[in-house]
mmCIF file of C-alpha atoms in Angstrom:
data_model
loop_
_atom_site.group_PDB
_atom_site.id
_atom_site.type_symbol
_atom_site.label_atom_id
_atom_site.label_comp_id
_atom_site.label_asym_id
_atom_site.label_seq_id
_atom_site.Cartn_x
_atom_site.Cartn_y
_atom_site.Cartn_z
ATOM 1 C CA MET A 10 -196.819 -30.796 99.327
ATOM 2 C CA GLN A 11 -193.200 -29.983 100.151
ATOM 3 C CA GLY A 12 -194.183 -28.527 103.538
ATOM 4 C CA SER A 13 -196.108 -31.637 104.556
ATOM 5 C CA ALA A 14 -193.194 -33.857 103.470
ATOM 6 C CA VAL A 15 -190.763 -31.844 105.589
ATOM 7 C CA THR A 16 -193.155 -32.066 108.579
ATOM 8 C CA VAL A 17 -193.413 -35.836 108.276
ATOM 9 C CA GLN A 18 -189.637 -36.090 107.911
ATOM 10 C CA ARG A 19 -189.046 -34.052 111.086
ATOM 11 C CA GLN A 20 -191.609 -36.145 112.966
ATOM 12 C CA ARG A 21 -189.711 -39.281 111.960
ATOM 13 C CA LEU A 22 -186.470 -37.676 113.062
ATOM 14 C CA ALA A 23 -187.944 -36.629 116.403
ATOM 15 C CA SER A 24 -189.400 -40.072 117.002
ATOM 16 C CA LEU A 25 -186.069 -41.777 116.304
ATOM 17 C CA ASN A 26 -183.998 -39.479 118.492
ATOM 18 C CA GLY A 27 -186.727 -39.221 121.126
ATOM 19 C CA THR A 28 -186.912 -42.982 121.458
ATOM 20 C CA ALA A 29 -183.167 -43.180 121.919
ATOM 21 C CA HIS A 30 -183.213 -40.530 124.670
ATOM 22 C CA GLY A 31 -186.119 -42.203 126.473
ATOM 23 C CA SER A 32 -184.458 -45.608 126.399
ATOM 24 C CA ARG A 33 -181.282 -44.187 127.895
ATOM 25 C CA GLN A 34 -183.197 -42.491 130.712
ATOM 26 C CA HIS A 35 -185.144 -45.698 131.388
ATOM 27 C CA ALA A 36 -181.940 -47.727 131.621
ATOM 28 C CA ALA A 37 -180.353 -45.211 133.991
ATOM 29 C CA ALA A 38 -183.447 -45.116 136.230
ATOM 30 C CA ALA A 39 -183.512 -48.904 136.464
ATOM 31 C CA GLY A 40 -179.934 -48.946 137.627
ATOM 32 C CA GLY A 41 -178.822 -50.750 134.510
ATOM 33 C CA ARG A 42 -175.487 -50.322 132.833
ATOM 34 C CA VAL A 43 -175.134 -49.683 129.118
ATOM 35 C CA ARG A 44 -172.669 -52.228 127.727
ATOM 36 C CA ALA A 45 -169.871 -51.058 125.491
ATOM 37 C CA SER A 46 -170.063 -54.096 123.206
ATOM 38 C CA ALA A 47 -170.935 -57.759 123.164
ATOM 39 C CA ALA A 48 -167.243 -58.625 122.759
ATOM 40 C CA ALA A 49 -166.356 -56.772 125.963
ATOM 41 C CA GLU A 50 -169.121 -58.630 127.801
ATOM 42 C CA SER A 51 -167.883 -61.994 126.603
ATOM 43 C CA LYS A 52 -164.371 -61.186 127.839
ATOM 44 C CA GLN A 53 -165.787 -60.792 131.346
ATOM 45 C CA GLY A 54 -167.098 -64.336 131.202
ATOM 46 C CA ASN A 55 -170.793 -63.507 131.125
ATOM 47 C CA GLY A 56 -171.322 -64.911 127.609
ATOM 48 C CA MET A 57 -174.425 -64.383 125.505
ATOM 49 C CA ALA A 58 -176.670 -65.150 128.423
ATOM 50 C CA GLY A 59 -175.594 -61.958 130.127
ATOM 51 C CA LEU A 60 -177.012 -59.762 127.334
ATOM 52 C CA THR A 61 -180.502 -58.609 128.224
ATOM 53 C CA MET A 62 -182.968 -57.137 125.747
ATOM 54 C CA ASP A 63 -182.996 -53.755 127.497
ATOM 55 C CA ALA A 64 -179.204 -53.544 127.546
ATOM 56 C CA THR A 65 -178.879 -54.480 123.872
ATOM 57 C CA MET A 66 -181.500 -51.897 122.917
ATOM 58 C CA SER A 67 -179.772 -49.246 125.025
ATOM 59 C CA GLU A 68 -176.441 -50.074 123.441
ATOM 60 C CA HIS A 69 -177.885 -49.768 119.915
ATOM 61 C CA LEU A 70 -179.796 -46.550 120.574
ATOM 62 C CA ASP A 71 -176.878 -45.011 122.443
ATOM 63 C CA THR A 72 -175.287 -44.212 119.065
ATOM 64 C CA LEU A 73 -178.362 -42.183 118.082
ATOM 65 C CA LEU A 74 -177.954 -39.589 120.827
ATOM 66 C CA PRO A 75 -176.709 -36.055 120.096
ATOM 67 C CA GLY A 76 -172.938 -35.864 120.171
ATOM 68 C CA GLN A 77 -172.476 -39.509 119.202
ATOM 69 C CA PRO A 78 -170.904 -40.447 115.831
ATOM 70 C CA GLY A 79 -174.002 -42.234 114.540
ATOM 71 C CA TYR A 80 -176.556 -39.600 115.548
ATOM 72 C CA ILE A 81 -179.249 -39.280 112.875
ATOM 73 C CA THR A 82 -179.556 -35.680 111.765
ATOM 74 C CA GLU A 83 -182.150 -34.143 109.511
ATOM 75 C CA GLU A 84 -179.550 -33.887 106.747
ATOM 76 C CA HIS A 85 -178.793 -37.626 106.909
ATOM 77 C CA LEU A 86 -182.476 -38.521 106.906
ATOM 78 C CA SER A 87 -183.198 -36.306 103.907
ATOM 79 C CA TYR A 88 -180.229 -37.835 102.080
ATOM 80 C CA LEU A 89 -181.522 -41.368 102.587
ATOM 81 C CA SER A 90 -185.117 -40.551 101.642
ATOM 82 C CA GLY A 91 -184.634 -37.412 99.561
ATOM 83 C CA GLY A 92 -186.051 -38.635 96.289
ATOM 84 C CA PRO A 93 -184.782 -40.242 93.100
ATOM 85 C CA PHE A 94 -181.761 -38.004 92.528
ATOM 86 C CA ASN A 95 -180.059 -39.195 95.694
ATOM 87 C CA ARG A 96 -180.849 -42.728 94.607
ATOM 88 C CA PHE A 97 -179.203 -42.010 91.267
ATOM 89 C CA ALA A 98 -176.105 -40.627 93.001
ATOM 90 C CA LEU A 99 -175.814 -43.699 95.209
ATOM 91 C CA ALA A 100 -176.184 -45.952 92.174
ATOM 92 C CA LEU A 101 -173.424 -44.121 90.291
ATOM 93 C CA LYS A 102 -171.111 -44.266 93.309
ATOM 94 C CA SER A 103 -171.739 -47.975 93.905
ATOM 95 C CA GLY A 104 -169.345 -49.043 91.150
ATOM 96 C CA LEU A 105 -171.719 -51.822 90.059
ATOM 97 C CA ASP A 106 -172.271 -52.020 86.313
ATOM 98 C CA ASN A 107 -176.000 -52.728 86.497
ATOM 99 C CA GLU A 108 -176.572 -49.881 88.961
ATOM 100 C CA ILE A 109 -174.541 -47.434 86.866
ATOM 101 C CA ASP A 110 -176.353 -48.410 83.660
ATOM 102 C CA TRP A 111 -179.716 -48.042 85.411
ATOM 103 C CA ALA A 112 -178.857 -44.553 86.705
ATOM 104 C CA CYS A 113 -177.403 -43.330 83.389
ATOM 105 C CA ALA A 114 -180.466 -44.447 81.448
ATOM 106 C CA ARG A 115 -182.942 -42.733 83.769
ATOM 107 C CA LEU A 116 -181.025 -39.582 84.646
ATOM 108 C CA VAL A 117 -181.471 -38.158 81.140
ATOM 109 C CA ALA A 118 -185.250 -38.131 81.421
ATOM 110 C CA ALA A 119 -185.212 -37.108 85.103
ATOM 111 C CA THR A 120 -183.040 -34.039 84.522
ATOM 112 C CA HIS A 121 -184.924 -33.100 81.360
ATOM 113 C CA LEU A 122 -188.268 -33.131 83.186
ATOM 114 C CA ALA A 123 -186.995 -31.291 86.293
ATOM 115 C CA HIS A 124 -189.083 -28.221 87.161
ATOM 116 C CA GLU A 125 -187.706 -24.694 87.332
ATOM 117 C CA GLN A 126 -187.591 -24.742 91.145
ATOM 118 C CA TRP A 127 -185.299 -27.767 91.072
ATOM 119 C CA SER A 128 -182.075 -27.046 92.943
ATOM 120 C CA LEU A 129 -178.851 -28.960 92.533
ATOM 121 C CA ALA A 130 -177.737 -28.127 96.075
ATOM 122 C CA GLN A 131 -181.069 -29.048 97.666
ATOM 123 C CA HIS A 132 -182.307 -32.008 95.633
ATOM 124 C CA ALA A 133 -179.054 -33.587 94.413
ATOM 125 C CA PRO A 134 -176.064 -32.372 96.472
ATOM 126 C CA SER A 135 -173.743 -35.235 95.469
ATOM 127 C CA LEU A 136 -174.997 -35.930 91.958
ATOM 128 C CA LEU A 137 -172.369 -33.836 90.136
ATOM 129 C CA GLU A 138 -169.515 -35.583 91.926
ATOM 130 C CA ALA A 139 -170.986 -39.001 91.122
ATOM 131 C CA VAL A 140 -171.465 -38.121 87.434
ATOM 132 C CA LEU A 141 -167.882 -36.850 87.111
ATOM 133 C CA ARG A 142 -166.586 -40.004 88.764
ATOM 134 C CA VAL A 143 -168.326 -42.247 86.232
ATOM 135 C CA LEU A 144 -167.192 -39.998 83.373
ATOM 136 C CA GLU A 145 -163.580 -40.346 84.510
ATOM 137 C CA ARG A 146 -163.958 -44.119 84.727
ATOM 138 C CA SER A 147 -165.512 -44.288 81.246
ATOM 139 C CA ARG A 148 -162.733 -42.137 79.784
ATOM 140 C CA LYS A 149 -160.019 -44.361 81.199
ATOM 141 C CA GLU A 150 -161.781 -47.511 80.010
ATOM 142 C CA LEU A 151 -162.167 -46.096 76.511
ATOM 143 C CA GLN A 152 -158.535 -45.006 76.437
ATOM 144 C CA ALA A 153 -157.417 -48.477 77.521
ATOM 145 C CA VAL A 154 -159.491 -50.090 74.780
ATOM 146 C CA MET A 155 -158.104 -47.774 72.100
ATOM 147 C CA VAL A 156 -154.503 -48.172 73.236
ATOM 148 C CA LYS A 157 -154.859 -51.939 73.373
ATOM 149 C CA GLY A 158 -156.427 -51.938 69.923
ATOM 150 C CA LYS A 159 -153.511 -49.942 68.466
ATOM 151 C CA SER A 160 -150.790 -51.998 70.144
ATOM 152 C CA LYS A 161 -152.377 -55.417 69.683
ATOM 153 C CA CYS A 162 -149.801 -58.138 69.312
ATOM 154 C CA GLN A 163 -149.689 -59.594 65.818
ATOM 155 C CA ARG A 164 -148.158 -62.928 66.786
ATOM 156 C CA VAL A 165 -150.012 -66.134 66.010
ATOM 157 C CA CYS A 166 -152.154 -67.324 68.888
ATOM 158 C CA GLY A 167 -152.669 -71.020 69.503
ATOM 159 C CA ASP A 168 -156.288 -70.622 70.584
ATOM 160 C CA VAL A 169 -158.065 -68.496 67.985
ATOM 161 C CA GLN A 170 -161.397 -68.700 69.799
ATOM 162 C CA LEU A 171 -159.883 -67.301 72.997
ATOM 163 C CA MET A 172 -158.367 -64.379 71.087
ATOM 164 C CA VAL A 173 -161.711 -63.579 69.440
ATOM 165 C CA LEU A 174 -163.514 -63.658 72.777
ATOM 166 C CA GLY A 175 -160.922 -61.324 74.260
ATOM 167 C CA ASP A 176 -161.320 -58.843 71.421
ATOM 168 C CA SER A 177 -165.103 -59.024 71.762
ATOM 169 C CA GLY A 178 -164.875 -58.270 75.488
ATOM 170 C CA GLN A 179 -162.716 -55.212 74.864
ATOM 171 C CA GLN A 180 -165.137 -53.940 72.242
ATOM 172 C CA MET A 181 -168.067 -54.417 74.614
ATOM 173 C CA MET A 182 -166.271 -52.496 77.364
ATOM 174 C CA GLY A 183 -165.470 -49.657 74.964
ATOM 175 C CA ALA A 184 -169.044 -49.496 73.654
ATOM 176 C CA ARG A 185 -170.420 -49.469 77.200
ATOM 177 C CA ALA A 186 -168.028 -46.697 78.263
ATOM 178 C CA MET A 187 -168.939 -44.594 75.227
ATOM 179 C CA GLU A 188 -172.669 -45.084 75.820
ATOM 180 C CA ARG A 189 -172.410 -44.094 79.483
ATOM 181 C CA ALA A 190 -170.341 -41.023 78.658
ATOM 182 C CA GLY A 191 -172.828 -39.908 76.012
ATOM 183 C CA LEU A 192 -175.762 -40.212 78.406
ATOM 184 C CA LEU A 193 -173.968 -38.397 81.227
ATOM 185 C CA ALA A 194 -172.882 -35.604 78.874
ATOM 186 C CA THR A 195 -176.569 -34.989 78.161
ATOM 187 C CA VAL A 196 -177.297 -35.137 81.897
ATOM 188 C CA LEU A 197 -174.709 -32.433 82.608
ATOM 189 C CA PHE A 198 -176.198 -30.188 79.946
ATOM 190 C CA ASN A 199 -179.721 -30.695 81.343
ATOM 191 C CA MET A 200 -178.486 -29.909 84.855
ATOM 192 C CA SER A 201 -176.938 -26.643 83.657
ATOM 193 C CA GLN A 202 -180.249 -25.508 82.174
ATOM 194 C CA VAL A 203 -182.409 -25.881 85.303
ATOM 195 C CA GLY A 204 -182.546 -23.691 88.400
ATOM 196 C CA ASP A 205 -179.199 -22.907 89.988
ATOM 197 C CA GLY A 206 -177.441 -25.737 88.187
ATOM 198 C CA ALA A 207 -175.095 -23.614 86.055
ATOM 199 C CA SER A 208 -173.911 -21.390 88.916
ATOM 200 C CA LEU A 209 -173.253 -24.336 91.236
ATOM 201 C CA MET A 210 -171.564 -26.413 88.536
ATOM 202 C CA ALA A 211 -169.248 -23.498 87.774
ATOM 203 C CA GLN A 212 -167.936 -23.616 91.346
ATOM 204 C CA ASP A 213 -166.507 -27.111 90.830
ATOM 205 C CA PRO A 214 -163.311 -26.944 88.718
ATOM 206 C CA ARG A 215 -163.392 -30.722 88.235
ATOM 207 C CA LEU A 216 -166.142 -30.228 85.643
ATOM 208 C CA MET A 217 -163.917 -28.182 83.312
ATOM 209 C CA ILE A 218 -160.935 -30.432 84.034
ATOM 210 C CA GLU A 219 -162.810 -33.609 83.087
ATOM 211 C CA MET A 220 -164.218 -32.112 79.891
ATOM 212 C CA THR A 221 -160.752 -30.869 78.917
ATOM 213 C CA HIS A 222 -159.361 -34.353 79.547
ATOM 214 C CA TRP A 223 -161.951 -35.850 77.195
ATOM 215 C CA MET A 224 -161.105 -33.451 74.382
ATOM 216 C CA HIS A 225 -157.359 -33.906 74.931
ATOM 217 C CA ALA A 226 -157.518 -37.716 75.150
ATOM 218 C CA PHE A 227 -159.460 -38.078 71.889
ATOM 219 C CA PRO A 228 -158.254 -35.338 69.493
ATOM 220 C CA GLY A 229 -159.672 -35.000 66.036
ATOM 221 C CA ASP A 230 -163.053 -36.096 64.766
ATOM 222 C CA VAL A 231 -163.213 -39.503 66.438
ATOM 223 C CA PRO A 232 -166.267 -41.460 65.214
ATOM 224 C CA GLY A 233 -168.893 -41.665 67.917
ATOM 225 C CA LEU A 234 -167.343 -38.955 70.096
ATOM 226 C CA SER A 235 -168.312 -35.859 68.133
ATOM 227 C CA THR A 236 -171.749 -35.707 69.767
ATOM 228 C CA LEU A 237 -170.173 -36.185 73.186
ATOM 229 C CA LYS A 238 -167.735 -33.307 72.650
ATOM 230 C CA ALA A 239 -170.537 -31.106 71.326
ATOM 231 C CA GLU A 240 -172.552 -31.740 74.516
ATOM 232 C CA PHE A 241 -169.528 -30.785 76.603
ATOM 233 C CA LEU A 242 -169.063 -27.572 74.620
ATOM 234 C CA ASP A 243 -172.730 -26.634 75.031
ATOM 235 C CA THR A 244 -172.426 -27.186 78.789
ATOM 236 C CA LEU A 245 -169.262 -25.073 78.988
ATOM 237 C CA ASP A 246 -171.002 -22.328 77.010
ATOM 238 C CA THR A 247 -173.651 -22.213 79.758
ATOM 239 C CA VAL A 248 -171.379 -22.645 82.782
ATOM 240 C CA LEU A 249 -168.364 -20.489 81.874
ATOM 241 C CA PRO A 250 -170.013 -17.084 82.587
ATOM 242 C CA PHE A 251 -170.524 -18.178 86.209
ATOM 243 C CA THR A 252 -166.935 -19.245 86.852
ATOM 244 C CA ALA A 253 -164.778 -17.245 89.229
ATOM 245 C CA GLN A 254 -162.477 -14.584 87.822
ATOM 246 C CA PRO A 255 -158.762 -15.435 88.026
ATOM 247 C CA PRO A 256 -156.790 -13.215 90.429
ATOM 248 C CA PHE A 257 -155.663 -9.940 88.894
ATOM 249 C CA ASP A 258 -152.104 -10.446 90.126
ATOM 250 C CA SER A 259 -151.789 -14.041 88.885
ATOM 251 C CA ALA A 260 -148.679 -15.062 86.990
ATOM 252 C CA THR A 261 -148.647 -14.302 83.276
ATOM 253 C CA VAL A 262 -148.931 -17.228 80.863
ATOM 254 C CA HIS A 263 -145.828 -17.190 78.636
ATOM 255 C CA LYS A 264 -146.137 -20.661 77.060
ATOM 256 C CA TRP A 265 -148.536 -23.589 76.977
ATOM 257 C CA PRO A 266 -148.473 -25.211 80.424
ATOM 258 C CA VAL A 267 -147.841 -28.888 81.040
ATOM 259 C CA PHE A 268 -149.400 -30.497 84.107
ATOM 260 C CA GLY A 269 -146.746 -31.135 86.730
ATOM 261 C CA SER A 270 -144.138 -28.815 85.228
ATOM 262 C CA ALA A 271 -142.482 -25.974 87.110
ATOM 263 C CA GLU A 272 -144.278 -23.376 84.977
ATOM 264 C CA ALA A 273 -147.651 -24.948 85.697
ATOM 265 C CA MET A 274 -147.012 -24.893 89.449
ATOM 266 C CA LEU A 275 -146.570 -21.105 89.318
ATOM 267 C CA LEU A 276 -149.952 -20.499 87.693
ATOM 268 C CA ASP A 277 -153.215 -20.042 89.509
ATOM 269 C CA PRO A 278 -155.301 -23.280 89.299
ATOM 270 C CA LEU A 279 -158.137 -21.489 87.474
ATOM 271 C CA VAL A 280 -155.691 -20.004 84.957
ATOM 272 C CA LEU A 281 -154.058 -23.399 84.421
ATOM 273 C CA VAL A 282 -157.348 -25.203 83.772
ATOM 274 C CA GLU A 283 -158.721 -22.577 81.412
ATOM 275 C CA THR A 284 -155.434 -22.323 79.508
ATOM 276 C CA CYS A 285 -155.466 -26.070 78.863
ATOM 277 C CA LEU A 286 -159.095 -25.754 77.749
ATOM 278 C CA TRP A 287 -158.130 -22.964 75.335
ATOM 279 C CA GLU A 288 -155.589 -25.234 73.644
ATOM 280 C CA GLU A 289 -158.290 -27.807 72.910
ATOM 281 C CA LEU A 290 -160.685 -25.111 71.681
ATOM 282 C CA VAL A 291 -158.071 -23.756 69.264
ATOM 283 C CA ARG A 292 -157.443 -27.289 67.984
ATOM 284 C CA LEU A 293 -161.165 -27.864 67.356
ATOM 285 C CA VAL A 294 -161.586 -24.559 65.535
ATOM 286 C CA CYS A 295 -158.509 -24.973 63.353
ATOM 287 C CA GLU A 296 -158.579 -28.714 62.627
ATOM 288 C CA SER A 297 -162.085 -30.113 63.056
ATOM 289 C CA GLN A 298 -164.356 -30.649 60.068
ATOM 290 C CA GLU A 299 -167.445 -31.183 62.216
ATOM 291 C CA ARG A 300 -169.652 -28.109 62.009
ATOM 292 C CA ARG A 301 -171.175 -28.580 65.467
ATOM 293 C CA LEU A 302 -167.778 -28.866 67.112
ATOM 294 C CA VAL A 303 -166.417 -25.760 65.368
ATOM 295 C CA VAL A 304 -169.477 -23.696 66.292
ATOM 296 C CA GLY A 305 -169.431 -24.934 69.897
ATOM 297 C CA ALA A 306 -165.729 -24.222 70.327
ATOM 298 C CA MET A 307 -166.091 -20.683 68.972
ATOM 299 C CA ARG A 308 -169.024 -20.004 71.316
ATOM 300 C CA VAL A 309 -166.953 -21.084 74.313
ATOM 301 C CA MET A 310 -164.150 -18.818 73.069
ATOM 302 C CA VAL A 311 -166.577 -15.889 72.934
ATOM 303 C CA GLN A 312 -167.586 -16.532 76.551
ATOM 304 C CA SER A 313 -163.972 -16.817 77.650
ATOM 305 C CA VAL A 314 -162.956 -13.588 75.909
ATOM 306 C CA ALA A 315 -165.939 -11.748 77.407
ATOM 307 C CA TRP A 316 -165.503 -12.963 80.978
ATOM 308 C CA HIS A 317 -161.733 -13.450 81.252
ATOM 309 C CA PRO A 318 -160.284 -10.871 78.828
ATOM 310 C CA GLN A 319 -156.822 -10.646 80.361
ATOM 311 C CA LEU A 320 -156.285 -14.406 80.195
ATOM 312 C CA ALA A 321 -157.665 -14.536 76.638
ATOM 313 C CA ARG A 322 -155.233 -11.835 75.548
ATOM 314 C CA GLU A 323 -152.272 -13.730 77.016
ATOM 315 C CA ILE A 324 -153.346 -16.976 75.324
ATOM 316 C CA LEU A 325 -153.791 -15.377 71.898
ATOM 317 C CA GLU A 326 -150.237 -14.039 72.157
ATOM 318 C CA LEU A 327 -148.747 -17.466 72.890
ATOM 319 C CA PRO A 328 -146.737 -19.339 70.246
ATOM 320 C CA VAL A 329 -148.554 -22.071 68.374
ATOM 321 C CA PRO A 330 -148.787 -25.385 70.291
ATOM 322 C CA ARG A 331 -146.865 -28.511 69.350
ATOM 323 C CA TRP A 332 -149.617 -30.067 67.268
ATOM 324 C CA ALA A 333 -149.541 -26.967 64.980
ATOM 325 C CA MET A 334 -145.775 -26.606 64.573
ATOM 326 C CA GLY A 335 -146.059 -27.028 60.823
ATOM 327 C CA ALA A 336 -148.371 -24.034 60.466
ATOM 328 C CA ALA A 337 -147.266 -20.874 58.711
ATOM 329 C CA HIS A 338 -148.133 -18.694 61.721
ATOM 330 C CA ARG A 339 -146.081 -18.075 64.836
ATOM 331 C CA PHE A 340 -148.793 -17.054 67.304
ATOM 332 C CA VAL A 341 -152.169 -18.462 68.262
ATOM 333 C CA GLY A 342 -154.001 -15.229 67.462
ATOM 334 C CA GLU A 343 -152.729 -15.244 63.887
ATOM 335 C CA MET A 344 -153.719 -18.875 63.383
ATOM 336 C CA VAL A 345 -157.223 -18.329 64.775
ATOM 337 C CA ASN A 346 -157.776 -15.204 62.670
ATOM 338 C CA GLN A 347 -156.727 -17.071 59.529
ATOM 339 C CA ARG A 348 -159.223 -19.835 60.300
ATOM 340 C CA LEU A 349 -161.982 -17.312 60.993
ATOM 341 C CA ALA A 350 -161.284 -15.610 57.658
ATOM 342 C CA GLU A 351 -161.932 -18.956 55.965
ATOM 343 C CA LEU A 352 -165.067 -19.803 57.948
ATOM 344 C CA VAL A 353 -166.691 -16.392 57.505
ATOM 345 C CA LEU A 354 -167.045 -17.137 53.780
ATOM 346 C CA ALA A 355 -169.028 -20.329 54.403
ATOM 347 C CA PRO A 356 -172.682 -20.386 53.223
ATOM 348 C CA ASP A 357 -173.920 -20.934 56.768
ATOM 349 C CA ALA A 358 -175.667 -18.125 58.620
ATOM 350 C CA GLU A 359 -175.080 -19.527 62.109
ATOM 351 C CA LEU A 360 -171.430 -20.277 61.465
ATOM 352 C CA VAL A 361 -170.828 -16.810 60.004
ATOM 353 C CA GLY A 362 -172.627 -15.183 62.931
ATOM 354 C CA VAL A 363 -170.437 -16.935 65.501
ATOM 355 C CA CYS A 364 -167.301 -16.025 63.521
ATOM 356 C CA LEU A 365 -168.237 -12.358 63.447
ATOM 357 C CA GLU A 366 -169.074 -12.394 67.163
ATOM 358 C CA LEU A 367 -165.691 -13.875 67.987
ATOM 359 C CA LEU A 368 -163.937 -11.358 65.722
ATOM 360 C CA VAL A 369 -165.767 -8.446 67.346
ATOM 361 C CA ASN A 370 -164.818 -9.655 70.816
ATOM 362 C CA THR A 371 -161.202 -10.105 69.726
ATOM 363 C CA VAL A 372 -161.019 -6.582 68.297
ATOM 364 C CA ARG A 373 -162.656 -5.222 71.430
ATOM 365 C CA LEU A 374 -160.119 -7.169 73.474
ATOM 366 C CA GLU A 375 -157.252 -5.539 71.607
ATOM 367 C CA ALA A 376 -158.772 -2.087 72.119
ATOM 368 C CA MET A 377 -159.220 -2.746 75.842
ATOM 369 C CA ALA A 378 -155.648 -4.025 76.131
ATOM 370 C CA ARG A 379 -154.263 -1.010 74.286
ATOM 371 C CA ALA A 380 -156.203 1.392 76.508
ATOM 372 C CA LEU A 381 -155.040 -0.449 79.610
ATOM 373 C CA ASP A 382 -151.398 -0.297 78.492
ATOM 374 C CA GLU A 383 -151.674 3.439 77.843
ATOM 375 C CA GLU A 384 -153.228 3.990 81.250
ATOM 376 C CA LEU A 385 -150.501 1.993 82.982
ATOM 377 C CA GLN A 386 -147.811 3.918 81.136
ATOM 378 C CA ALA A 387 -149.438 7.190 82.146
ATOM 379 C CA TRP A 388 -149.449 6.145 85.784
ATOM 380 C CA ALA A 389 -145.811 5.023 85.536
#
């Protein structure tokens, strides 16, 4: 079925470009001149009467010839008629509320039912970018609603009905943003489970950046956002093993980076993004009371320790972040170990299993670091 569809598509492409080439040759043989534009013709005083059907057709088809800006390639044709996923991407990029809601509602089922041969690069090349764009928009809308709700003016308003309508509109915008984000979080997880989705998603650092922004913008167990964060953590657990390794000679992380600071500018972009993600993971493990969030954060930590051991070692040796200044521990590693010692006593087999896995990887990390230090000292 796919072979026949490609054949028909190429026939359509050949017919379009072939017609353009034939029309140009016909116009040249007849001694006709292809007009640059109707405006240029009107400046010469010929008016609309001077435009013949052959000349107008030649002018239109002239943009379809090879080398021209509007030439229809096989890639463009497949993008316009490449199936529902391209339609979903166009709907998400349109910026129209009804189109975005339509795409979000149907993408969950479409990605869940995708077959194993489904390819993100082949069947939906711009879908990830479109999803991240809507997620960023939803996050900013939800932040604006929450900030406006906290700083609402308490003065007496002359028109009570107008004030109530305004509050209702803000609540509707926040509920819509939260619903869209929840659906798209499920879409991202479904995409990471099919075909080459995880490996291709790992190549785009904007995915990890956007998920880190969500967890940083809404700290704590915010009602309605726990499921969203859990979906993000499950996606990161799948995608993180495919991410690129930071350079071996990258700058060492000595303190928690702040975007835009001089210290952050010295770090490799991959190191900067993953360090900021680590801060949110430590916060979830040490402060959250939601079981799913704690388990998901520890699983992402296990993946990070296994795949980026040097960076994990540097992060665990950092001082505690600002939000944990009141803690009794000085370093992140001590704070995490204390929390793991509490969680390992919980009557939950899955939670205990993840705790032990993280502890084993941490101990292995220390052994690897100690062996590496001894080897470097021997070489020195």
